[in-house]
Tab-separated table of N, CA and C in Angstrom:
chain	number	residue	atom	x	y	z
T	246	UNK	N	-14.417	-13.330	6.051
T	246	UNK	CA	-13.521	-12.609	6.911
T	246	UNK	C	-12.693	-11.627	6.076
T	247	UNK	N	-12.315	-10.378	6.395
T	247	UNK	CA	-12.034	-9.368	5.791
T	247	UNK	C	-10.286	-10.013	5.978
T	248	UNK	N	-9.951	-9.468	4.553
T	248	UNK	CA	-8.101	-9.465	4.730
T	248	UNK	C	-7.766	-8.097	4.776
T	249	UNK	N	-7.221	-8.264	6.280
T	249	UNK	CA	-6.267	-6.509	6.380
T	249	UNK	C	-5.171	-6.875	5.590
T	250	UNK	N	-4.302	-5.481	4.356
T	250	UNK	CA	-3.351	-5.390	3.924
T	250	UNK	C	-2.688	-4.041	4.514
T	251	UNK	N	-1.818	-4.024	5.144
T	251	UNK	CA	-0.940	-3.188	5.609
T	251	UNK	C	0.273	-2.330	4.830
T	252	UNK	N	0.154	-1.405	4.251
T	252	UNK	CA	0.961	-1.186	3.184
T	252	UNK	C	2.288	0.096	3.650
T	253	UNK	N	3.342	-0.210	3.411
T	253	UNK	CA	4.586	0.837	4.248
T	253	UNK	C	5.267	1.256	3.526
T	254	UNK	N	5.630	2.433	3.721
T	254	UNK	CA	6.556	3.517	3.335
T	254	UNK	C	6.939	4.589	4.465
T	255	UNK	N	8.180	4.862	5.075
T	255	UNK	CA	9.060	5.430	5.272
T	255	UNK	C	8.311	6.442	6.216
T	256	UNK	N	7.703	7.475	5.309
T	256	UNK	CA	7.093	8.481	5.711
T	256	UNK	C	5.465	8.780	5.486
T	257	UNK	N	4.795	7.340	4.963
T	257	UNK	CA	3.622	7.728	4.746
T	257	UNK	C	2.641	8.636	3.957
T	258	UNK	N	3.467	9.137	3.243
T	258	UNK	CA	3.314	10.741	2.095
T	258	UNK	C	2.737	10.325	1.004
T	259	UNK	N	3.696	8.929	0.649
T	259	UNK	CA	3.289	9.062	-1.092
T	259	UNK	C	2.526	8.035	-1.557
T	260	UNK	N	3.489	6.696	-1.697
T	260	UNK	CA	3.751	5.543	-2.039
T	260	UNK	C	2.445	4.680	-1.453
T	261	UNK	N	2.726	4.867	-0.247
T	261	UNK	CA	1.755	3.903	0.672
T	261	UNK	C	0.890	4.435	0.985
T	262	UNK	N	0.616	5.856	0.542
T	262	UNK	CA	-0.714	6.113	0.299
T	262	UNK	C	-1.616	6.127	-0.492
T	263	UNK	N	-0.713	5.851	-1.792
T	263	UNK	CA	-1.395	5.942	-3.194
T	263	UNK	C	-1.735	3.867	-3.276
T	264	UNK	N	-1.078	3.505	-2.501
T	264	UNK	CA	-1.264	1.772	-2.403
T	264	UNK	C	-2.523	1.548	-1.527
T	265	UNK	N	-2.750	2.381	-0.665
T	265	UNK	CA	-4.124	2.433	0.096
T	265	UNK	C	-5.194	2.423	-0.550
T	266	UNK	N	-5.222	3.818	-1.213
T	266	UNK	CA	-6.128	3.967	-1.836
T	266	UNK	C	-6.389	3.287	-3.024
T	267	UNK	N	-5.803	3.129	-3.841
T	267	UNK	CA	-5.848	1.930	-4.758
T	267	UNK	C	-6.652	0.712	-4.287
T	268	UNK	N	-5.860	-0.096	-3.627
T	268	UNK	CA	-6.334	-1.255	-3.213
T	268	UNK	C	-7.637	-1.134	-2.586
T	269	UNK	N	-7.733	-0.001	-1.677
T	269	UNK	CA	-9.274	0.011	-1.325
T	269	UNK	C	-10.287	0.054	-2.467
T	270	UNK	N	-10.400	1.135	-3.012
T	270	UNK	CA	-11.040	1.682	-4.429
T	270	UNK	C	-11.101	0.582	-5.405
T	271	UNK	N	-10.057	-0.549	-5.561
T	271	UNK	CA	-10.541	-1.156	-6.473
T	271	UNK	C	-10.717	-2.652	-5.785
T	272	UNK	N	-10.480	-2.618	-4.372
T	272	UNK	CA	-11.218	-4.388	-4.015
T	272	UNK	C	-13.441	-3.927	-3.563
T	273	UNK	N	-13.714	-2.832	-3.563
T	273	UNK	CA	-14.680	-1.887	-3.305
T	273	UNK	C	-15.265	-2.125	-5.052
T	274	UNK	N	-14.837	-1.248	-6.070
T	274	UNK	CA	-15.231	-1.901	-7.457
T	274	UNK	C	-15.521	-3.173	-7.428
T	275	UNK	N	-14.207	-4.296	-7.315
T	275	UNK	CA	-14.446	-5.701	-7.682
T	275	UNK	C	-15.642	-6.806	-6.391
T	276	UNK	N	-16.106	-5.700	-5.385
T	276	UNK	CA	-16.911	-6.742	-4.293
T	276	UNK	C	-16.441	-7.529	-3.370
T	277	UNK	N	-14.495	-7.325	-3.463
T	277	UNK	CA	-13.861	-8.298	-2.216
T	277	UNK	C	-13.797	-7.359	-0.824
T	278	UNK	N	-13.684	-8.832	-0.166
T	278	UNK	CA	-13.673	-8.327	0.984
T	278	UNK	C	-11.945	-7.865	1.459
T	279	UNK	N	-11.401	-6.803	1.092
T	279	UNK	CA	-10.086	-6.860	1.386
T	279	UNK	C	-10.542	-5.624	1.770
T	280	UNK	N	-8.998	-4.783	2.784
T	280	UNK	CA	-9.226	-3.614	3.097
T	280	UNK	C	-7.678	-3.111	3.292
T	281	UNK	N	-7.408	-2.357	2.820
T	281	UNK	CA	-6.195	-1.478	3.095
T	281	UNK	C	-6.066	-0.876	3.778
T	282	UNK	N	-4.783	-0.563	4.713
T	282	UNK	CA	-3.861	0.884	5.496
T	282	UNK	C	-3.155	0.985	5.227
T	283	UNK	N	-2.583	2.051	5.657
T	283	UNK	CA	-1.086	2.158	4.992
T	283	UNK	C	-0.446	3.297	6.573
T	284	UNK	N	1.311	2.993	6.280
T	284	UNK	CA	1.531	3.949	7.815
T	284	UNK	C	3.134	4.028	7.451
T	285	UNK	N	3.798	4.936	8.311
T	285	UNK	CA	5.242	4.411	8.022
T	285	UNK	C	6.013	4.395	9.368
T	286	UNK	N	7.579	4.215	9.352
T	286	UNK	CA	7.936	4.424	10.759
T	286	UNK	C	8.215	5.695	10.820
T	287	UNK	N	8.591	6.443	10.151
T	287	UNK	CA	8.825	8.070	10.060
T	287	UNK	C	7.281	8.697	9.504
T	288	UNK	N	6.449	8.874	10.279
T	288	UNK	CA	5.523	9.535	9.552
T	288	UNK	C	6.035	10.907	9.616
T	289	UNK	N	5.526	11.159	7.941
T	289	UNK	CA	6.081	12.873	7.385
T	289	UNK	C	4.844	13.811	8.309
T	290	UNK	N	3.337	13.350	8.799
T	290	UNK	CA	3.107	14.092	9.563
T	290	UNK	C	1.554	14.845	8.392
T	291	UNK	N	2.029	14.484	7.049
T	291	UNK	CA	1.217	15.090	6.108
T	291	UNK	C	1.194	14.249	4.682
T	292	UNK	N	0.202	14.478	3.752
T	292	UNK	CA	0.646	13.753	2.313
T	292	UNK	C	0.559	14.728	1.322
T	293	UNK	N	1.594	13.806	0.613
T	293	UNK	CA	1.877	14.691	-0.402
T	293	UNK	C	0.896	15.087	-1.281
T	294	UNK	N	0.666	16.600	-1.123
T	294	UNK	CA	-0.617	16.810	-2.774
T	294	UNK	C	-0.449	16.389	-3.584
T	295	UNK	N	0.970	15.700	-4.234
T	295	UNK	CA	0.421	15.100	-5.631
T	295	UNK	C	-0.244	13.686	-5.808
T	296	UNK	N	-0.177	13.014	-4.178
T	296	UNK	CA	-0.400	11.727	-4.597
T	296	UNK	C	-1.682	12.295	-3.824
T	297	UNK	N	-2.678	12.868	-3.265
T	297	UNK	CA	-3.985	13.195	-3.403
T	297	UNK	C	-4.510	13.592	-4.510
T	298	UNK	N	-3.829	14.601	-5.286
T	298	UNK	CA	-4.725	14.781	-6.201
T	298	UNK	C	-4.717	13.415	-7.390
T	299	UNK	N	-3.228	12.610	-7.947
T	299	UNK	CA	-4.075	11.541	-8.014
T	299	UNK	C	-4.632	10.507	-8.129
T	300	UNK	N	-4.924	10.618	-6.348
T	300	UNK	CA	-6.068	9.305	-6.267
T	300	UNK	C	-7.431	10.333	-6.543
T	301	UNK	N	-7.566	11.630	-6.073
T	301	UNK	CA	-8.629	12.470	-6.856
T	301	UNK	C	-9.287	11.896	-7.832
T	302	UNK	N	-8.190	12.227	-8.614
T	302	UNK	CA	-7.939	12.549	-10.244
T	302	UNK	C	-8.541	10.982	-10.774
T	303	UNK	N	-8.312	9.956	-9.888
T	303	UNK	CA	-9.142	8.372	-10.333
T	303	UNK	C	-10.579	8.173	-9.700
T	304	UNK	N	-11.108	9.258	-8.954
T	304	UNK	CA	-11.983	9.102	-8.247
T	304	UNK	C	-12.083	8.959	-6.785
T	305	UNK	N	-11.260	8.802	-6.454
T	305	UNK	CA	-11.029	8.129	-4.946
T	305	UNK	C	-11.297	9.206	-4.118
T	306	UNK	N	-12.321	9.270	-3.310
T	306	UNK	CA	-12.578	10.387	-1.908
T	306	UNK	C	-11.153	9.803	-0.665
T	307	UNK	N	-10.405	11.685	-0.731
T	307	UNK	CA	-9.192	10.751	-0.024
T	307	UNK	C	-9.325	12.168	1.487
T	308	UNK	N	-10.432	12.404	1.745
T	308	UNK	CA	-10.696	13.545	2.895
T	308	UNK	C	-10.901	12.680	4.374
T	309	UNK	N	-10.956	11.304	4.221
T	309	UNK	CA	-10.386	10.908	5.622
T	309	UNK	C	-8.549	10.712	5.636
T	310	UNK	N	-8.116	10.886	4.573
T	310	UNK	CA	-6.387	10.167	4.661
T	310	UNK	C	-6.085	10.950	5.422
T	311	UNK	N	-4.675	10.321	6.149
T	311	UNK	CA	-3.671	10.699	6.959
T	311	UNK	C	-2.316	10.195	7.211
T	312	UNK	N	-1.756	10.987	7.295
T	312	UNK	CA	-0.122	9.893	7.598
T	312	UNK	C	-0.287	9.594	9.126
T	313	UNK	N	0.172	8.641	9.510
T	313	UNK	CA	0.218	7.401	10.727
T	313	UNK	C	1.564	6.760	10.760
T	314	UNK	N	1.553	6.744	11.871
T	314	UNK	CA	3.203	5.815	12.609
T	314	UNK	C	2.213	3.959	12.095
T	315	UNK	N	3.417	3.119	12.039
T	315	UNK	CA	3.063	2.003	12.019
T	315	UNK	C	2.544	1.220	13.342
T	316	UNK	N	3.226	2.365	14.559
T	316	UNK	CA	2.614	1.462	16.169
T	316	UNK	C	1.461	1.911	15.638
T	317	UNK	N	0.416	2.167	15.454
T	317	UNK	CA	-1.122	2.108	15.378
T	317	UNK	C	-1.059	0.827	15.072
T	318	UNK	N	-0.325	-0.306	14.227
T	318	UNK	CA	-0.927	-1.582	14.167
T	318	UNK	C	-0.086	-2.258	14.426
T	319	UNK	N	0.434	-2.267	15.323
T	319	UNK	CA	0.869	-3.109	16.669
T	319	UNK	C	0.498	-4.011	18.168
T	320	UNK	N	-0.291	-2.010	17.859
T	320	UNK	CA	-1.541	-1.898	19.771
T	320	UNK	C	-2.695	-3.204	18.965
T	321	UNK	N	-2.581	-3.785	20.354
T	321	UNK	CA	-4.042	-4.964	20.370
T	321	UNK	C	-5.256	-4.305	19.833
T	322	UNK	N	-5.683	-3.283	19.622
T	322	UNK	CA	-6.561	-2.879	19.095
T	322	UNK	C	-6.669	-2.628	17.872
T	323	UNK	N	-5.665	-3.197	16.751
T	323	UNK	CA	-5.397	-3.159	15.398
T	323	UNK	C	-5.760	-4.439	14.665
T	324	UNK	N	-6.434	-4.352	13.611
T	324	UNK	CA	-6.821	-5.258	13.531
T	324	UNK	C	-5.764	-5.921	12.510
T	325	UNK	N	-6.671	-7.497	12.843
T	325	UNK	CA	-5.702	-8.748	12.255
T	325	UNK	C	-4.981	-8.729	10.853
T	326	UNK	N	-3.818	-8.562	10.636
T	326	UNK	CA	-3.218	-8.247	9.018
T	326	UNK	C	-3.146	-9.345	8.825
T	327	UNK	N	-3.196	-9.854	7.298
T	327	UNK	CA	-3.114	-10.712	6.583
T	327	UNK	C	-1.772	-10.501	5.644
T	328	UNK	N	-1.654	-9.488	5.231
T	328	UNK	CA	-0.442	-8.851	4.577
T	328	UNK	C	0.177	-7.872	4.817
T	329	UNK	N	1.386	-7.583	4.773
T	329	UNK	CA	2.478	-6.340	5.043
T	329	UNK	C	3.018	-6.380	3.884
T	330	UNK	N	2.861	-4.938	2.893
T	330	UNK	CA	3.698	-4.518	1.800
T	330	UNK	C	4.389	-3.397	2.488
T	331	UNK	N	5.797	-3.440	2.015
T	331	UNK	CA	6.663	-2.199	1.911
T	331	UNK	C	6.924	-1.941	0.357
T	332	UNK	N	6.854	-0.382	0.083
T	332	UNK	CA	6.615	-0.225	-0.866
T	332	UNK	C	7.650	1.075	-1.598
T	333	UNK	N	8.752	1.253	-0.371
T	333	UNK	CA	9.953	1.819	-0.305
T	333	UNK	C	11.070	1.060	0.340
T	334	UNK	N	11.993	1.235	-0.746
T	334	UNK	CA	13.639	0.487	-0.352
T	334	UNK	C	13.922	0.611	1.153
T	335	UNK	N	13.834	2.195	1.442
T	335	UNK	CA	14.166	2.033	3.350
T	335	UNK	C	13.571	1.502	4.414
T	336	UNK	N	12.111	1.280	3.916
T	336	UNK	CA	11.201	0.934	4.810
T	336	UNK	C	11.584	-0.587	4.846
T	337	UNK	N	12.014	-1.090	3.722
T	337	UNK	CA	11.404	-2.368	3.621
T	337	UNK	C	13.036	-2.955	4.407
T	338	UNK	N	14.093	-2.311	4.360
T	338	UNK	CA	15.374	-2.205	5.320
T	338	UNK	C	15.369	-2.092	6.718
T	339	UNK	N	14.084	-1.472	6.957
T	339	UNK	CA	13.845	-1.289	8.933
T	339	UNK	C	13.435	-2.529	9.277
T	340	UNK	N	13.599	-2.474	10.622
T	340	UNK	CA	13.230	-3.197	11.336
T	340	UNK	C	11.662	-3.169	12.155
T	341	UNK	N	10.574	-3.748	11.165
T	341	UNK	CA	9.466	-3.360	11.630
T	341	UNK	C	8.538	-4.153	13.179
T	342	UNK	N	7.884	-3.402	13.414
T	342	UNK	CA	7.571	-3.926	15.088
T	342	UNK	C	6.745	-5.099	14.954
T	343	UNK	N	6.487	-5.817	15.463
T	343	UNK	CA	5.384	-7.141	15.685
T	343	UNK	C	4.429	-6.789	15.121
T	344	UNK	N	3.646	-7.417	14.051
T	344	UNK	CA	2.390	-7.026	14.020
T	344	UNK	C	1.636	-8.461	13.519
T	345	UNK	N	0.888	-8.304	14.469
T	345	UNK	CA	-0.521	-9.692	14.891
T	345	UNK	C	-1.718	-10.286	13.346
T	346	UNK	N	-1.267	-11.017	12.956
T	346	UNK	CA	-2.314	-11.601	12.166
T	346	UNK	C	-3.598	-12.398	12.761
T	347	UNK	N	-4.471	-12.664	11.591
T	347	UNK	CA	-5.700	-13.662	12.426
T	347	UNK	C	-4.786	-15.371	12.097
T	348	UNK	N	-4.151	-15.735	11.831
T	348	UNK	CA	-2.803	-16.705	12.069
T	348	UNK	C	-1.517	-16.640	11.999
T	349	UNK	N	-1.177	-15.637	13.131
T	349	UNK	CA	0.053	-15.820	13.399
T	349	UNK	C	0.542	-14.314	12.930
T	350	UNK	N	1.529	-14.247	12.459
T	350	UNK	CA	2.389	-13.769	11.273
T	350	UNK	C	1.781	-13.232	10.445
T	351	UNK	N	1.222	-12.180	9.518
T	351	UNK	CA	1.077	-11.862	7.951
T	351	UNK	C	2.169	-12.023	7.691
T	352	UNK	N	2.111	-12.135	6.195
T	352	UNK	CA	2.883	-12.447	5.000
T	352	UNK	C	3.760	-11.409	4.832
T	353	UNK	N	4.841	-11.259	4.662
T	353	UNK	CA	5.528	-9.737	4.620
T	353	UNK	C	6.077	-10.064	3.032
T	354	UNK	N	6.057	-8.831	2.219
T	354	UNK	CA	6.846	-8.394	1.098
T	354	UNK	C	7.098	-6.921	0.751
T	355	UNK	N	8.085	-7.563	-0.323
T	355	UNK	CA	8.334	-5.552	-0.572
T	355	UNK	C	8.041	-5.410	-2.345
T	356	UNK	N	7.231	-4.439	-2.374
T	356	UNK	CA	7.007	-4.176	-3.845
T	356	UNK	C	7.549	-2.844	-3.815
T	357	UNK	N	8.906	-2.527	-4.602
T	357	UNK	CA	9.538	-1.303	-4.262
T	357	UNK	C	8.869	-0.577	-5.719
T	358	UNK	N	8.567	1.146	-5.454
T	358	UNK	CA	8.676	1.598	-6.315
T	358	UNK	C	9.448	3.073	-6.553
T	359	UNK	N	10.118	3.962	-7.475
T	359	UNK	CA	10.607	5.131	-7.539
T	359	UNK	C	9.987	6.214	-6.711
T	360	UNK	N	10.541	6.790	-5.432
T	360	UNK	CA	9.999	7.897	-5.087
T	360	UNK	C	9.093	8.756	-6.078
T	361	UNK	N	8.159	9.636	-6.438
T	361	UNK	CA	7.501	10.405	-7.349
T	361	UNK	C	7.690	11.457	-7.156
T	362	UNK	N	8.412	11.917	-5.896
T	362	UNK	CA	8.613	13.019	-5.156
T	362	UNK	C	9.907	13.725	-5.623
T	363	UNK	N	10.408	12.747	-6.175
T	363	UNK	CA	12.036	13.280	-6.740
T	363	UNK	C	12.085	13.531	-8.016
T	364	UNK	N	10.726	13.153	-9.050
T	364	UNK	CA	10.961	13.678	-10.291
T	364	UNK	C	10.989	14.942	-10.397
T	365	UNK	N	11.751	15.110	-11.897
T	365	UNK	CA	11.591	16.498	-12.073
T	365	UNK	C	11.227	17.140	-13.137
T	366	UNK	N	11.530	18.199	-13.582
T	366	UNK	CA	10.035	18.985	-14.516
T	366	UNK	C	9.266	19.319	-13.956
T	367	UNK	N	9.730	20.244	-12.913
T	367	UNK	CA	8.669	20.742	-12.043
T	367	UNK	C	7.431	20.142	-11.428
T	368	UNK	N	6.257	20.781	-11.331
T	368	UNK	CA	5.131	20.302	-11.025
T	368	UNK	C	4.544	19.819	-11.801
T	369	UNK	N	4.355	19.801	-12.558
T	369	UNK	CA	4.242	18.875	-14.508
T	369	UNK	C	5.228	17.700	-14.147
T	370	UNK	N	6.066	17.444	-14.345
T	370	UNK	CA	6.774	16.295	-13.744
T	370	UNK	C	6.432	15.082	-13.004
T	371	UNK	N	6.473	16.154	-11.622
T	371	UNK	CA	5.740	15.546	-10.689
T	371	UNK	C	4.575	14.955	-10.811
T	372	UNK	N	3.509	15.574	-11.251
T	372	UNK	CA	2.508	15.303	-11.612
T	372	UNK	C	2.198	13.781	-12.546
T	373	UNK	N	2.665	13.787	-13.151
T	373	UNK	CA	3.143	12.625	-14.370
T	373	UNK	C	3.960	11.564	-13.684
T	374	UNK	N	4.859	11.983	-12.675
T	374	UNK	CA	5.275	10.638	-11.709
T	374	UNK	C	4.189	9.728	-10.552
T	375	UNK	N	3.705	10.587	-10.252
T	375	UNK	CA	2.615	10.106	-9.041
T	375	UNK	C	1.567	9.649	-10.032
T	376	UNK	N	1.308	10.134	-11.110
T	376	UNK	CA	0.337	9.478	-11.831
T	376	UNK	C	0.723	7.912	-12.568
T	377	UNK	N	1.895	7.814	-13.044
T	377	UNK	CA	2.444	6.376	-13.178
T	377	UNK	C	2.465	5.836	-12.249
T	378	UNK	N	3.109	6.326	-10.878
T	378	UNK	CA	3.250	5.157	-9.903
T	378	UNK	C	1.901	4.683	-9.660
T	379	UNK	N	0.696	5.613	-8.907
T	379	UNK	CA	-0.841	5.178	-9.127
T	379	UNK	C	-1.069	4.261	-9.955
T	380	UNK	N	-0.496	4.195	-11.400
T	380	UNK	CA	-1.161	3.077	-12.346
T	380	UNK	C	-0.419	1.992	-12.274
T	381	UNK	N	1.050	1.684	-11.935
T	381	UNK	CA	1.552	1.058	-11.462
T	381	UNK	C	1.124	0.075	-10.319
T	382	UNK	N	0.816	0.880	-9.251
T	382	UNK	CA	0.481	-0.057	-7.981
T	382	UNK	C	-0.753	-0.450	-8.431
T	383	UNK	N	-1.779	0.306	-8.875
T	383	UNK	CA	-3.163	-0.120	-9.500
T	383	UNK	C	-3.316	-1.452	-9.946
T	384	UNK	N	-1.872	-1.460	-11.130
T	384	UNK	CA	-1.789	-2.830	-11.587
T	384	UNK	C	-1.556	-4.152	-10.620
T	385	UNK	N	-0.382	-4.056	-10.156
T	385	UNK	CA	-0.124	-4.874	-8.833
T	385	UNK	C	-1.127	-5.039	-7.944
T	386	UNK	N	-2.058	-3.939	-7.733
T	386	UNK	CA	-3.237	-4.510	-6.495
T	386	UNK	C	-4.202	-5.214	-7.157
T	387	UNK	N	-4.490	-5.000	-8.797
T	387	UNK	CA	-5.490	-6.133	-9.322
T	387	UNK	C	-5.114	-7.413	-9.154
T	388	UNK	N	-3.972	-7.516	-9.307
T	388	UNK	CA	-3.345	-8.632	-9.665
T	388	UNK	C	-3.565	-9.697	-8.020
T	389	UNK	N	-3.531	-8.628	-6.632
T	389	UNK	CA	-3.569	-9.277	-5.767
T	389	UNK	C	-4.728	-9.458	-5.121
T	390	UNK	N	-6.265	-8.786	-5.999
T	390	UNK	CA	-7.435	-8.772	-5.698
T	390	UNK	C	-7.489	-10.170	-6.678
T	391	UNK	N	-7.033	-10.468	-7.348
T	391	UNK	CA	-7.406	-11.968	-8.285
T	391	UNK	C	-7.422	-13.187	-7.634
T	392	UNK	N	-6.683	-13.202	-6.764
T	392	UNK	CA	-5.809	-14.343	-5.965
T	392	UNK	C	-6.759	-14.736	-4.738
T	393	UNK	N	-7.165	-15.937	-4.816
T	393	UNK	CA	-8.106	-16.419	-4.025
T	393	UNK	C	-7.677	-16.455	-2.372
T	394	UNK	N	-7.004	-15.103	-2.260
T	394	UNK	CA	-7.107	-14.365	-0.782
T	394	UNK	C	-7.708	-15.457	0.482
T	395	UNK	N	-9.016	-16.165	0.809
T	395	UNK	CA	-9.689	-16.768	1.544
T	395	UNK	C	-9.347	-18.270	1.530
T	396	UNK	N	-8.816	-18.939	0.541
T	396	UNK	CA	-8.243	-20.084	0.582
T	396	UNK	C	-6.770	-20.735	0.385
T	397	UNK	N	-6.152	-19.394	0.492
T	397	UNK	CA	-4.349	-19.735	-0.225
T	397	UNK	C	-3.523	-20.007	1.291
T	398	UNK	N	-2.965	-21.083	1.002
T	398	UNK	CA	-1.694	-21.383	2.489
T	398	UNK	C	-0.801	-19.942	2.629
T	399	UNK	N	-0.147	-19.891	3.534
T	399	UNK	CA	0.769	-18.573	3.735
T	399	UNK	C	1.397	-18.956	3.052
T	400	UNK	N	2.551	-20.116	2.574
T	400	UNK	CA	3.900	-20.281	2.164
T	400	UNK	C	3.224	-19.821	0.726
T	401	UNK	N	1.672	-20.286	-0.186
T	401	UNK	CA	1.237	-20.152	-1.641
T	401	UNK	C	0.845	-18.758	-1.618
T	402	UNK	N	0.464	-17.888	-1.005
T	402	UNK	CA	0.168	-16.361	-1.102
T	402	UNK	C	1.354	-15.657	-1.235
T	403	UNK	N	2.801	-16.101	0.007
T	403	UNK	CA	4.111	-15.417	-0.389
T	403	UNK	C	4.574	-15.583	-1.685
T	404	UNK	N	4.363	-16.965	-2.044
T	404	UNK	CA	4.666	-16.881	-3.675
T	404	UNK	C	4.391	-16.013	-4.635
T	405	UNK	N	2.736	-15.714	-4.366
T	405	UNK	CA	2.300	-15.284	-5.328
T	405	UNK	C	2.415	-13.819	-5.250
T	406	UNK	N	2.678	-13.521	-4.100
T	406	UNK	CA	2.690	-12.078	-3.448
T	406	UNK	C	4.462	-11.674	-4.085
T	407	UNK	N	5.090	-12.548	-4.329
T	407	UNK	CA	6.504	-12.465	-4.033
T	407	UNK	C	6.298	-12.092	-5.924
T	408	UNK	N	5.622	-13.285	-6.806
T	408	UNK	CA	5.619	-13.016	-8.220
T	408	UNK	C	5.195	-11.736	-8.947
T	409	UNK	N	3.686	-11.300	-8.085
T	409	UNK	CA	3.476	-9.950	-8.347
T	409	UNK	C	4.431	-9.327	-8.094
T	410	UNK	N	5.351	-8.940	-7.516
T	410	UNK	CA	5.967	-7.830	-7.405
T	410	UNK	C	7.118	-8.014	-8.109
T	411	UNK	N	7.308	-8.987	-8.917
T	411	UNK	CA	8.209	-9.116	-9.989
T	411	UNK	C	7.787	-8.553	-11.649
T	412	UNK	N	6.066	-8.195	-11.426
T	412	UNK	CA	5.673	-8.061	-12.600
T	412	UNK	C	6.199	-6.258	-12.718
């Protein structure tokens, strides 16, 4: 059975898109069955070029992405989450809508990281921020492709979900 991971940010631009793609791209490398989205409650409507170019820039075909409201996985027609990351301070502060697991509840956490959008040094800057955060979350999603996903209790996945994001 596939684990939906649901991944949030604010506006959908950066963060939680570069956590999408990641996690897809590398549970796809490693042969698991996991699958990523990502959405926010403010969708910006667009993503940011730097965090396309790169998931580019790692390989990642990102010509289906899009920014998305989080009601897309709300409606009964969304499928079953297993996990909810917020992956921005504000997001992870809202008040997010119901969303339906295949038992119950997914697991909710927040793995916060630095906007990339606010560095500076121009586009060189920038560039060099979205590229750390990418290797950043990269790290954190191996870490949660390791974790025997198909047999862990909810209360032992929040743990472990809760430890990664301490790393």
């Amino acid at each position: 059975m596939t684990t939906h991971v649901l991944i949030l940010c604010t506006h959908n631009s950066a963060r939680s898109v570069l956590s999408e793609g990641m996690l897809n791209h590398l549970a796809a490398k490693l042969g698991r069955d996991v699958r990523a989205h990502s959405a926010g409650s403010a969708p910006s409507g667009r993503i940011n070029p730097f965090a396309l170019e790169a998931l580019q820039n790692a390989g990642i075909d990102t010509s289906a992405y899009r920014s998305k409201s989080w009601d897309e996985f709300s409606a009964g027609s969304a499928p079953a989450l297993s996990i909810v990351i917020t992956v921005c301070d504000s997001a992870a502060a809202e008040a997010c809508p119901v969303f339906f697991g295949a038992n119950g509840q997914p697991v909710k956490v927040h793995w916060g990281y630095p906007d990339p959008s606010n560095a500076e040094g121009g586009d060189e800057g920038k560039r060099r921020a979205f590229e750390l955060t990418r290797q950043a979350i990269g790290y954190r999603m191996l870490q949660l492709l390791a974790l025997p996903l198909q047999t862990m209790d909810r209360d032992a996945l929040q743990a472990a979900l809760i430890e990664i994001g301490r790393s």
